[in-house]
Amino acid sequence: MYAKGTAPRRDGGAKPWLPWLVTALVVLFSGAVAYLGYGAYSAQKTRAVEAEKAAAEARALTVSTEQARKTLEEKLAEQLAAKDQKLSALEDERTRLSTEREQLQQAVQEKDAELARLKATYEDIEQKLKAEISDGEIRLSQAEGRIQVDLVDKILFDSGEAALTERGNEVLTRLGAVLAKVENRSIFVSGHTDDAPPSQRLAATYPTNWELSVARAVNVVRFLGEKAGVPPSRLVAAGHADTKPVASNATPKGRARNRRIEILLIPDLPAGKQGETKAAADSR
């Protein structure tokens, strides 16, 4: 029989240190496990913190990238708008220049056509009045788009008279045949005298050279409008007496040149400039 709580000892007796060894081993294993578990937790926590930091940095980078993208898009939009505006301005300028070029070409064509008509009119008058031009009784000139016909008084009027002579009617008939075909031109007829006053015989009818010069211009205008077929709306009559001489009144030849009828063909102008045209005609 063995005492209670004892067992037979096969090895010669119990080992009292064994439980303590087991306990120590358990404690050591638990400590190792705890240590390893804490290390894993620490590593995981570190990784989590780093991951959160990386995520925060990624979010910040995303926000920064988005802002940069928006800024770039806005800048590109502004540049595109500026380029569109510049292209639009260039297109407007191109259209304006194209329009101006077309207008210039049209103006040149119209000018060429006008010069051709003027040349034809000049040559026609020259042909119709060849004999009088050759004799020096008529002077024909052309300048600055105008044609001027100067007729000495003796081929139209008797001395000191304002009524047209038979020869005057015949000369004006030939001239009127050309003037009647002229378009887009005003025809200014002005009477001029020398500085000698009308004779005593004519003083009652023409007290001064003003009345004589005006009467002669009016009679020429009436003949051209009533007998030669020139549109009256194109005709203007004026008298200048002896205020616009073209030669000296000191010689008979000069006085003869000053006694004249001037017929000036001037291009029609807009209503606002008609006064300028008349002033230009009166200044001759």
PDB file of C-alpha atoms in Angstrom:
ATOM      1  CA  MET A   1       0.000   0.000   0.000  1.00  0.00           C
ATOM      2  CA  TYR A   2       1.150   3.359  -0.673  1.00  0.00           C
ATOM      3  CA  ALA A   3       0.431   6.485   1.242  1.00  0.00           C
ATOM      4  CA  LYS A   4      -2.372   8.691  -0.199  1.00  0.00           C
ATOM      5  CA  GLY A   5      -1.126  11.216  -2.642  1.00  0.00           C
ATOM      6  CA  THR A   6       1.934   9.294  -3.500  1.00  0.00           C
ATOM      7  CA  ALA A   7       2.752   7.093  -6.409  1.00  0.00           C
ATOM      8  CA  PRO A   8       5.287   4.523  -6.816  1.00  0.00           C
ATOM      9  CA  ARG A   9       8.605   6.015  -7.825  1.00  0.00           C
ATOM     10  CA  ARG A  10      10.029   4.251 -10.712  1.00  0.00           C
ATOM     11  CA  ASP A  11      13.004   6.462 -11.068  1.00  0.00           C
ATOM     12  CA  GLY A  12      13.920   6.454  -7.573  1.00  0.00           C
ATOM     13  CA  GLY A  13      11.676   9.354  -6.468  1.00  0.00           C
ATOM     14  CA  ALA A  14       9.579  12.453  -7.634  1.00  0.00           C
ATOM     15  CA  LYS A  15      11.148  15.501  -9.340  1.00  0.00           C
ATOM     16  CA  PRO A  16       9.836  18.528  -7.564  1.00  0.00           C
ATOM     17  CA  TRP A  17      11.347  21.049 -10.014  1.00  0.00           C
ATOM     18  CA  LEU A  18       9.474  19.755 -13.008  1.00  0.00           C
ATOM     19  CA  PRO A  19       6.257  21.795 -12.472  1.00  0.00           C
ATOM     20  CA  TRP A  20       8.324  24.855 -12.003  1.00  0.00           C
ATOM     21  CA  LEU A  21      10.082  24.149 -15.252  1.00  0.00           C
ATOM     22  CA  VAL A  22       6.802  23.699 -17.045  1.00  0.00           C
ATOM     23  CA  THR A  23       5.510  26.901 -15.532  1.00  0.00           C
ATOM     24  CA  ALA A  24       8.645  28.743 -16.549  1.00  0.00           C
ATOM     25  CA  LEU A  25       8.381  27.392 -20.046  1.00  0.00           C
ATOM     26  CA  VAL A  26       4.731  28.427 -20.248  1.00  0.00           C
ATOM     27  CA  VAL A  27       5.592  31.881 -18.980  1.00  0.00           C
ATOM     28  CA  LEU A  28       8.466  32.172 -21.405  1.00  0.00           C
ATOM     29  CA  PHE A  29       6.284  30.992 -24.298  1.00  0.00           C
ATOM     30  CA  SER A  30       3.542  33.401 -23.329  1.00  0.00           C
ATOM     31  CA  GLY A  31       6.065  36.206 -23.093  1.00  0.00           C
ATOM     32  CA  ALA A  32       7.484  35.286 -26.455  1.00  0.00           C
ATOM     33  CA  VAL A  33       4.015  35.122 -27.917  1.00  0.00           C
ATOM     34  CA  ALA A  34       3.133  38.448 -26.276  1.00  0.00           C
ATOM     35  CA  TYR A  35       6.355  39.990 -27.494  1.00  0.00           C
ATOM     36  CA  LEU A  36       5.842  38.697 -30.999  1.00  0.00           C
ATOM     37  CA  GLY A  37       2.218  39.814 -30.915  1.00  0.00           C
ATOM     38  CA  TYR A  38       3.190  43.290 -29.729  1.00  0.00           C
ATOM     39  CA  GLY A  39       5.875  43.479 -32.423  1.00  0.00           C
ATOM     40  CA  ALA A  40       3.357  42.460 -35.056  1.00  0.00           C
ATOM     41  CA  TYR A  41       0.869  44.993 -33.710  1.00  0.00           C
ATOM     42  CA  SER A  42       3.545  47.692 -33.654  1.00  0.00           C
ATOM     43  CA  ALA A  43       4.571  46.828 -37.185  1.00  0.00           C
ATOM     44  CA  GLN A  44       0.950  46.774 -38.336  1.00  0.00           C
ATOM     45  CA  LYS A  45       0.281  50.075 -36.587  1.00  0.00           C
ATOM     46  CA  THR A  46       3.382  51.552 -38.176  1.00  0.00           C
ATOM     47  CA  ARG A  47       2.256  50.289 -41.553  1.00  0.00           C
ATOM     48  CA  ALA A  48      -1.217  51.667 -40.932  1.00  0.00           C
ATOM     49  CA  VAL A  49       0.203  55.086 -40.009  1.00  0.00           C
ATOM     50  CA  GLU A  50       2.457  55.041 -43.019  1.00  0.00           C
ATOM     51  CA  ALA A  51      -0.443  53.941 -45.205  1.00  0.00           C
ATOM     52  CA  GLU A  52      -2.599  56.750 -43.830  1.00  0.00           C
ATOM     53  CA  LYS A  53       0.241  59.198 -44.383  1.00  0.00           C
ATOM     54  CA  ALA A  54       0.711  57.896 -47.910  1.00  0.00           C
ATOM     55  CA  ALA A  55      -3.036  58.155 -48.488  1.00  0.00           C
ATOM     56  CA  ALA A  56      -3.039  61.735 -47.147  1.00  0.00           C
ATOM     57  CA  GLU A  57      -0.110  62.600 -49.384  1.00  0.00           C
ATOM     58  CA  ALA A  58      -1.882  60.934 -52.312  1.00  0.00           C
ATOM     59  CA  ARG A  59      -5.043  62.933 -51.553  1.00  0.00           C
ATOM     60  CA  ALA A  60      -3.003  66.130 -51.293  1.00  0.00           C
ATOM     61  CA  LEU A  61      -1.258  65.290 -54.554  1.00  0.00           C
ATOM     62  CA  THR A  62      -4.618  64.575 -56.154  1.00  0.00           C
ATOM     63  CA  VAL A  63      -6.000  67.912 -54.969  1.00  0.00           C
ATOM     64  CA  SER A  64      -2.862  69.719 -56.111  1.00  0.00           C
ATOM     65  CA  THR A  65      -2.966  67.912 -59.456  1.00  0.00           C
ATOM     66  CA  GLU A  66      -6.643  68.776 -59.881  1.00  0.00           C
ATOM     67  CA  GLN A  67      -5.978  72.416 -59.065  1.00  0.00           C
ATOM     68  CA  ALA A  68      -3.046  72.432 -61.472  1.00  0.00           C
ATOM     69  CA  ARG A  69      -5.274  70.814 -64.101  1.00  0.00           C
ATOM     70  CA  LYS A  70      -7.994  73.417 -63.585  1.00  0.00           C
ATOM     71  CA  THR A  71      -5.451  76.231 -63.657  1.00  0.00           C
ATOM     72  CA  LEU A  72      -3.956  74.835 -66.859  1.00  0.00           C
ATOM     73  CA  GLU A  73      -7.417  74.429 -68.411  1.00  0.00           C
ATOM     74  CA  GLU A  74      -8.324  78.009 -67.475  1.00  0.00           C
ATOM     75  CA  LYS A  75      -5.038  79.275 -68.914  1.00  0.00           C
ATOM     76  CA  LEU A  76      -5.544  77.266 -72.091  1.00  0.00           C
ATOM     77  CA  ALA A  77      -9.121  78.548 -72.333  1.00  0.00           C
ATOM     78  CA  GLU A  78      -7.877  82.133 -71.972  1.00  0.00           C
ATOM     79  CA  GLN A  79      -5.199  81.539 -74.603  1.00  0.00           C
ATOM     80  CA  LEU A  80      -7.749  79.978 -76.944  1.00  0.00           C
ATOM     81  CA  ALA A  81     -10.143  82.868 -76.362  1.00  0.00           C
ATOM     82  CA  ALA A  82      -7.337  85.348 -77.047  1.00  0.00           C
ATOM     83  CA  LYS A  83      -6.392  83.464 -80.214  1.00  0.00           C
ATOM     84  CA  ASP A  84     -10.039  83.313 -81.300  1.00  0.00           C
ATOM     85  CA  GLN A  85     -10.333  87.037 -80.701  1.00  0.00           C
ATOM     86  CA  LYS A  86      -7.126  87.664 -82.633  1.00  0.00           C
ATOM     87  CA  LEU A  87      -8.289  85.410 -85.456  1.00  0.00           C
ATOM     88  CA  SER A  88     -11.627  87.208 -85.494  1.00  0.00           C
ATOM     89  CA  ALA A  89      -9.858  90.575 -85.622  1.00  0.00           C
ATOM     90  CA  LEU A  90      -7.604  89.322 -88.422  1.00  0.00           C
ATOM     91  CA  GLU A  91     -10.632  88.030 -90.302  1.00  0.00           C
ATOM     92  CA  ASP A  92     -12.382  91.374 -89.870  1.00  0.00           C
ATOM     93  CA  GLU A  93      -9.232  93.138 -91.093  1.00  0.00           C
ATOM     94  CA  ARG A  94      -8.989  90.770 -94.061  1.00  0.00           C
ATOM     95  CA  THR A  95     -12.630  91.406 -94.908  1.00  0.00           C
ATOM     96  CA  ARG A  96     -12.116  95.172 -94.589  1.00  0.00           C
ATOM     97  CA  LEU A  97      -9.023  95.100 -96.781  1.00  0.00           C
ATOM     98  CA  SER A  98     -10.788  92.904 -99.306  1.00  0.00           C
ATOM     99  CA  THR A  99     -13.730  95.310 -99.382  1.00  0.00           C
ATOM    100  CA  GLU A 100     -11.411  98.302 -99.727  1.00  0.00           C
ATOM    101  CA  ARG A 101      -9.532  96.552-102.527  1.00  0.00           C
ATOM    102  CA  GLU A 102     -12.780  95.837-104.360  1.00  0.00           C
ATOM    103  CA  GLN A 103     -13.906  99.420-103.847  1.00  0.00           C
ATOM    104  CA  LEU A 104     -10.531 100.675-105.066  1.00  0.00           C
ATOM    105  CA  GLN A 105     -10.676  98.439-108.107  1.00  0.00           C
ATOM    106  CA  GLN A 106     -14.192  99.656-108.815  1.00  0.00           C
ATOM    107  CA  ALA A 107     -13.091 103.268-108.342  1.00  0.00           C
ATOM    108  CA  VAL A 108     -10.160 102.719-110.695  1.00  0.00           C
ATOM    109  CA  GLN A 109     -12.440 101.145-113.270  1.00  0.00           C
ATOM    110  CA  GLU A 110     -14.919 103.993-112.932  1.00  0.00           C
ATOM    111  CA  LYS A 111     -12.073 106.515-113.161  1.00  0.00           C
ATOM    112  CA  ASP A 112     -10.716 104.824-116.271  1.00  0.00           C
ATOM    113  CA  ALA A 113     -14.183 104.781-117.795  1.00  0.00           C
ATOM    114  CA  GLU A 114     -14.681 108.455-116.897  1.00  0.00           C
ATOM    115  CA  LEU A 115     -11.332 109.387-118.416  1.00  0.00           C
ATOM    116  CA  ALA A 116     -12.250 107.461-121.553  1.00  0.00           C
ATOM    117  CA  ARG A 117     -15.565 109.350-121.783  1.00  0.00           C
ATOM    118  CA  LEU A 118     -13.795 112.630-121.126  1.00  0.00           C
ATOM    119  CA  LYS A 119     -11.259 111.898-123.840  1.00  0.00           C
ATOM    120  CA  ALA A 120     -14.032 110.985-126.258  1.00  0.00           C
ATOM    121  CA  THR A 121     -15.904 114.219-125.439  1.00  0.00           C
ATOM    122  CA  TYR A 122     -12.747 116.286-125.856  1.00  0.00           C
ATOM    123  CA  GLU A 123     -11.969 114.698-129.214  1.00  0.00           C
ATOM    124  CA  ASP A 124     -15.580 115.133-130.346  1.00  0.00           C
ATOM    125  CA  ILE A 125     -15.545 118.860-129.486  1.00  0.00           C
ATOM    126  CA  GLU A 126     -12.155 119.192-131.125  1.00  0.00           C
ATOM    127  CA  GLN A 127     -13.517 117.612-134.300  1.00  0.00           C
ATOM    128  CA  LYS A 128     -16.738 119.658-134.344  1.00  0.00           C
ATOM    129  CA  LEU A 129     -14.921 122.985-133.828  1.00  0.00           C
ATOM    130  CA  LYS A 130     -11.752 122.185-135.740  1.00  0.00           C
ATOM    131  CA  ALA A 131     -11.861 125.287-137.958  1.00  0.00           C
ATOM    132  CA  GLU A 132     -12.486 127.745-135.106  1.00  0.00           C
ATOM    133  CA  ILE A 133      -9.784 126.111-132.977  1.00  0.00           C
ATOM    134  CA  SER A 134      -7.377 126.317-135.877  1.00  0.00           C
ATOM    135  CA  ASP A 135      -8.171 130.015-136.323  1.00  0.00           C
ATOM    136  CA  GLY A 136      -7.608 130.693-132.620  1.00  0.00           C
ATOM    137  CA  GLU A 137     -11.214 131.767-132.064  1.00  0.00           C
ATOM    138  CA  ILE A 138     -11.835 128.868-129.708  1.00  0.00           C
ATOM    139  CA  ARG A 139      -9.442 127.496-127.106  1.00  0.00           C
ATOM    140  CA  LEU A 140     -10.004 123.942-125.922  1.00  0.00           C
ATOM    141  CA  SER A 141      -8.269 122.599-122.812  1.00  0.00           C
ATOM    142  CA  GLN A 142      -8.491 119.652-120.460  1.00  0.00           C
ATOM    143  CA  ALA A 143      -7.160 119.341-116.897  1.00  0.00           C
ATOM    144  CA  GLU A 144      -8.077 117.619-113.618  1.00  0.00           C
ATOM    145  CA  GLY A 145     -11.057 115.830-115.117  1.00  0.00           C
ATOM    146  CA  ARG A 146     -12.499 119.031-116.627  1.00  0.00           C
ATOM    147  CA  ILE A 147     -12.959 120.300-120.148  1.00  0.00           C
ATOM    148  CA  GLN A 148     -12.963 124.022-120.832  1.00  0.00           C
ATOM    149  CA  VAL A 149     -14.059 125.727-124.036  1.00  0.00           C
ATOM    150  CA  ASP A 150     -13.192 129.429-124.394  1.00  0.00           C
ATOM    151  CA  LEU A 151     -15.003 131.224-127.242  1.00  0.00           C
ATOM    152  CA  VAL A 152     -13.997 134.761-128.160  1.00  0.00           C
ATOM    153  CA  ASP A 153     -16.977 137.049-128.226  1.00  0.00           C
ATOM    154  CA  LYS A 154     -16.781 137.938-131.926  1.00  0.00           C
ATOM    155  CA  ILE A 155     -17.843 134.463-133.096  1.00  0.00           C
ATOM    156  CA  LEU A 156     -20.992 134.648-130.953  1.00  0.00           C
ATOM    157  CA  PHE A 157     -21.939 138.327-130.642  1.00  0.00           C
ATOM    158  CA  ASP A 158     -21.650 141.626-132.400  1.00  0.00           C
ATOM    159  CA  SER A 159     -19.551 144.218-130.589  1.00  0.00           C
ATOM    160  CA  GLY A 160     -21.197 145.299-127.349  1.00  0.00           C
ATOM    161  CA  GLU A 161     -24.277 143.118-127.971  1.00  0.00           C
ATOM    162  CA  ALA A 162     -25.653 140.150-126.054  1.00  0.00           C
ATOM    163  CA  ALA A 163     -27.879 138.673-128.794  1.00  0.00           C
ATOM    164  CA  LEU A 164     -26.357 135.679-130.590  1.00  0.00           C
ATOM    165  CA  THR A 165     -25.390 136.178-134.212  1.00  0.00           C
ATOM    166  CA  GLU A 166     -26.246 133.728-136.955  1.00  0.00           C
ATOM    167  CA  ARG A 167     -22.714 132.416-136.836  1.00  0.00           C
ATOM    168  CA  GLY A 168     -22.964 132.168-133.066  1.00  0.00           C
ATOM    169  CA  ASN A 169     -26.083 130.020-133.432  1.00  0.00           C
ATOM    170  CA  GLU A 170     -24.275 127.756-135.896  1.00  0.00           C
ATOM    171  CA  VAL A 171     -21.200 127.348-133.666  1.00  0.00           C
ATOM    172  CA  LEU A 172     -23.299 126.635-130.575  1.00  0.00           C
ATOM    173  CA  THR A 173     -25.370 124.136-132.531  1.00  0.00           C
ATOM    174  CA  ARG A 174     -22.253 122.130-133.322  1.00  0.00           C
ATOM    175  CA  LEU A 175     -20.973 122.431-129.758  1.00  0.00           C
ATOM    176  CA  GLY A 176     -24.394 121.641-128.319  1.00  0.00           C
ATOM    177  CA  ALA A 177     -24.555 118.375-130.301  1.00  0.00           C
ATOM    178  CA  VAL A 178     -21.600 117.181-128.231  1.00  0.00           C
ATOM    179  CA  LEU A 179     -22.711 118.655-124.906  1.00  0.00           C
ATOM    180  CA  ALA A 180     -26.156 117.075-125.218  1.00  0.00           C
ATOM    181  CA  LYS A 181     -24.553 113.622-125.027  1.00  0.00           C
ATOM    182  CA  VAL A 182     -22.454 114.397-121.956  1.00  0.00           C
ATOM    183  CA  GLU A 183     -23.625 112.674-118.752  1.00  0.00           C
ATOM    184  CA  ASN A 184     -22.781 113.183-115.090  1.00  0.00           C
ATOM    185  CA  ARG A 185     -21.349 116.627-115.682  1.00  0.00           C
ATOM    186  CA  SER A 186     -22.484 120.143-114.922  1.00  0.00           C
ATOM    187  CA  ILE A 187     -21.969 122.753-117.632  1.00  0.00           C
ATOM    188  CA  PHE A 188     -21.003 126.202-116.359  1.00  0.00           C
ATOM    189  CA  VAL A 189     -21.326 129.040-118.857  1.00  0.00           C
ATOM    190  CA  SER A 190     -19.703 132.296-117.772  1.00  0.00           C
ATOM    191  CA  GLY A 191     -19.514 135.637-119.557  1.00  0.00           C
ATOM    192  CA  HIS A 192     -16.373 137.829-119.400  1.00  0.00           C
ATOM    193  CA  THR A 193     -15.536 141.289-120.770  1.00  0.00           C
ATOM    194  CA  ASP A 194     -12.512 143.541-121.028  1.00  0.00           C
ATOM    195  CA  ASP A 195     -12.241 146.572-118.759  1.00  0.00           C
ATOM    196  CA  ALA A 196     -13.806 149.038-121.196  1.00  0.00           C
ATOM    197  CA  PRO A 197     -17.320 150.072-120.082  1.00  0.00           C
ATOM    198  CA  PRO A 198     -20.261 149.600-122.472  1.00  0.00           C
ATOM    199  CA  SER A 199     -20.610 152.349-125.052  1.00  0.00           C
ATOM    200  CA  GLN A 200     -22.956 155.233-124.437  1.00  0.00           C
ATOM    201  CA  ARG A 201     -25.279 153.729-127.001  1.00  0.00           C
ATOM    202  CA  LEU A 202     -25.644 150.558-124.906  1.00  0.00           C
ATOM    203  CA  ALA A 203     -25.585 152.168-121.457  1.00  0.00           C
ATOM    204  CA  ALA A 204     -29.361 152.174-121.154  1.00  0.00           C
ATOM    205  CA  THR A 205     -29.496 148.389-121.710  1.00  0.00           C
ATOM    206  CA  TYR A 206     -26.190 147.397-120.098  1.00  0.00           C
ATOM    207  CA  PRO A 207     -25.150 150.079-117.584  1.00  0.00           C
ATOM    208  CA  THR A 208     -21.985 148.120-116.703  1.00  0.00           C
ATOM    209  CA  ASN A 209     -20.062 145.097-117.896  1.00  0.00           C
ATOM    210  CA  TRP A 210     -21.831 143.030-115.243  1.00  0.00           C
ATOM    211  CA  GLU A 211     -25.131 143.263-117.048  1.00  0.00           C
ATOM    212  CA  LEU A 212     -23.477 142.604-120.430  1.00  0.00           C
ATOM    213  CA  SER A 213     -21.521 139.538-119.246  1.00  0.00           C
ATOM    214  CA  VAL A 214     -24.567 138.052-117.500  1.00  0.00           C
ATOM    215  CA  ALA A 215     -26.832 138.650-120.501  1.00  0.00           C
ATOM    216  CA  ARG A 216     -24.381 136.949-122.867  1.00  0.00           C
ATOM    217  CA  ALA A 217     -24.017 133.898-120.558  1.00  0.00           C
ATOM    218  CA  VAL A 218     -27.805 133.615-120.161  1.00  0.00           C
ATOM    219  CA  ASN A 219     -28.386 133.764-123.932  1.00  0.00           C
ATOM    220  CA  VAL A 220     -25.811 131.016-124.514  1.00  0.00           C
ATOM    221  CA  VAL A 221     -27.417 128.844-121.809  1.00  0.00           C
ATOM    222  CA  ARG A 222     -30.889 129.400-123.252  1.00  0.00           C
ATOM    223  CA  PHE A 223     -29.735 128.442-126.744  1.00  0.00           C
ATOM    224  CA  LEU A 224     -28.021 125.276-125.524  1.00  0.00           C
ATOM    225  CA  GLY A 225     -31.031 124.251-123.463  1.00  0.00           C
ATOM    226  CA  GLU A 226     -33.813 125.296-125.878  1.00  0.00           C
ATOM    227  CA  LYS A 227     -32.240 124.753-129.308  1.00  0.00           C
ATOM    228  CA  ALA A 228     -29.318 122.333-128.911  1.00  0.00           C
ATOM    229  CA  GLY A 229     -30.966 119.712-126.690  1.00  0.00           C
ATOM    230  CA  VAL A 230     -28.671 120.116-123.669  1.00  0.00           C
ATOM    231  CA  PRO A 231     -30.575 119.201-120.453  1.00  0.00           C
ATOM    232  CA  PRO A 232     -31.325 122.555-118.734  1.00  0.00           C
ATOM    233  CA  SER A 233     -30.725 120.942-115.323  1.00  0.00           C
ATOM    234  CA  ARG A 234     -27.041 120.659-116.222  1.00  0.00           C
ATOM    235  CA  LEU A 235     -26.629 124.298-117.249  1.00  0.00           C
ATOM    236  CA  VAL A 236     -25.505 127.176-115.042  1.00  0.00           C
ATOM    237  CA  ALA A 237     -25.056 130.804-116.193  1.00  0.00           C
ATOM    238  CA  ALA A 238     -22.839 133.413-114.540  1.00  0.00           C
ATOM    239  CA  GLY A 239     -21.343 136.784-115.402  1.00  0.00           C
ATOM    240  CA  HIS A 240     -17.965 138.022-114.201  1.00  0.00           C
ATOM    241  CA  ALA A 241     -17.646 141.319-116.095  1.00  0.00           C
ATOM    242  CA  ASP A 242     -13.925 142.211-116.299  1.00  0.00           C
ATOM    243  CA  THR A 243     -12.941 140.674-112.932  1.00  0.00           C
ATOM    244  CA  LYS A 244     -11.218 137.559-114.308  1.00  0.00           C
ATOM    245  CA  PRO A 245      -9.002 138.565-117.221  1.00  0.00           C
ATOM    246  CA  VAL A 246      -6.820 135.949-118.910  1.00  0.00           C
ATOM    247  CA  ALA A 247      -4.619 138.517-120.666  1.00  0.00           C
ATOM    248  CA  SER A 248      -3.561 142.097-120.287  1.00  0.00           C
ATOM    249  CA  ASN A 249      -6.118 144.768-121.173  1.00  0.00           C
ATOM    250  CA  ALA A 250      -3.240 147.037-122.257  1.00  0.00           C
ATOM    251  CA  THR A 251      -3.191 145.594-125.799  1.00  0.00           C
ATOM    252  CA  PRO A 252      -5.939 145.004-128.384  1.00  0.00           C
ATOM    253  CA  LYS A 253      -5.009 141.330-128.574  1.00  0.00           C
ATOM    254  CA  GLY A 254      -5.231 140.930-124.806  1.00  0.00           C
ATOM    255  CA  ARG A 255      -8.550 142.766-124.656  1.00  0.00           C
ATOM    256  CA  ALA A 256      -9.911 140.486-127.395  1.00  0.00           C
ATOM    257  CA  ARG A 257      -8.953 137.414-125.364  1.00  0.00           C
ATOM    258  CA  ASN A 258     -10.658 138.789-122.261  1.00  0.00           C
ATOM    259  CA  ARG A 259     -13.961 139.275-124.125  1.00  0.00           C
ATOM    260  CA  ARG A 260     -15.074 135.671-124.080  1.00  0.00           C
ATOM    261  CA  ILE A 261     -17.576 133.012-123.114  1.00  0.00           C
ATOM    262  CA  GLU A 262     -16.182 130.168-121.025  1.00  0.00           C
ATOM    263  CA  ILE A 263     -17.937 126.803-121.035  1.00  0.00           C
ATOM    264  CA  LEU A 264     -16.651 124.494-118.313  1.00  0.00           C
ATOM    265  CA  LEU A 265     -17.615 120.828-117.951  1.00  0.00           C
ATOM    266  CA  ILE A 266     -17.246 119.679-114.341  1.00  0.00           C
ATOM    267  CA  PRO A 267     -18.057 116.195-112.914  1.00  0.00           C
ATOM    268  CA  ASP A 268     -21.246 116.127-110.868  1.00  0.00           C
ATOM    269  CA  LEU A 269     -20.702 115.896-107.113  1.00  0.00           C
ATOM    270  CA  PRO A 270     -22.944 114.941-104.163  1.00  0.00           C
ATOM    271  CA  ALA A 271     -25.348 117.647-103.054  1.00  0.00           C
ATOM    272  CA  GLY A 272     -23.143 118.649-100.139  1.00  0.00           C
ATOM    273  CA  LYS A 273     -20.245 119.444-102.459  1.00  0.00           C
ATOM    274  CA  GLN A 274     -22.081 121.209-105.237  1.00  0.00           C
ATOM    275  CA  GLY A 275     -21.287 124.558-103.660  1.00  0.00           C
ATOM    276  CA  GLU A 276     -17.599 123.657-103.781  1.00  0.00           C
ATOM    277  CA  THR A 277     -17.934 122.819-107.475  1.00  0.00           C
ATOM    278  CA  LYS A 278     -19.573 126.134-108.260  1.00  0.00           C
ATOM    279  CA  ALA A 279     -16.950 127.976-106.248  1.00  0.00           C
ATOM    280  CA  ALA A 280     -14.254 126.187-108.247  1.00  0.00           C
ATOM    281  CA  ALA A 281     -15.936 127.199-111.491  1.00  0.00           C
ATOM    282  CA  ASP A 282     -16.337 130.797-110.343  1.00  0.00           C
ATOM    283  CA  SER A 283     -12.672 130.985-109.393  1.00  0.00           C
ATOM    284  CA  ARG A 284     -11.553 130.410-112.962  1.00  0.00           C
TER     285      ARG A 284
END
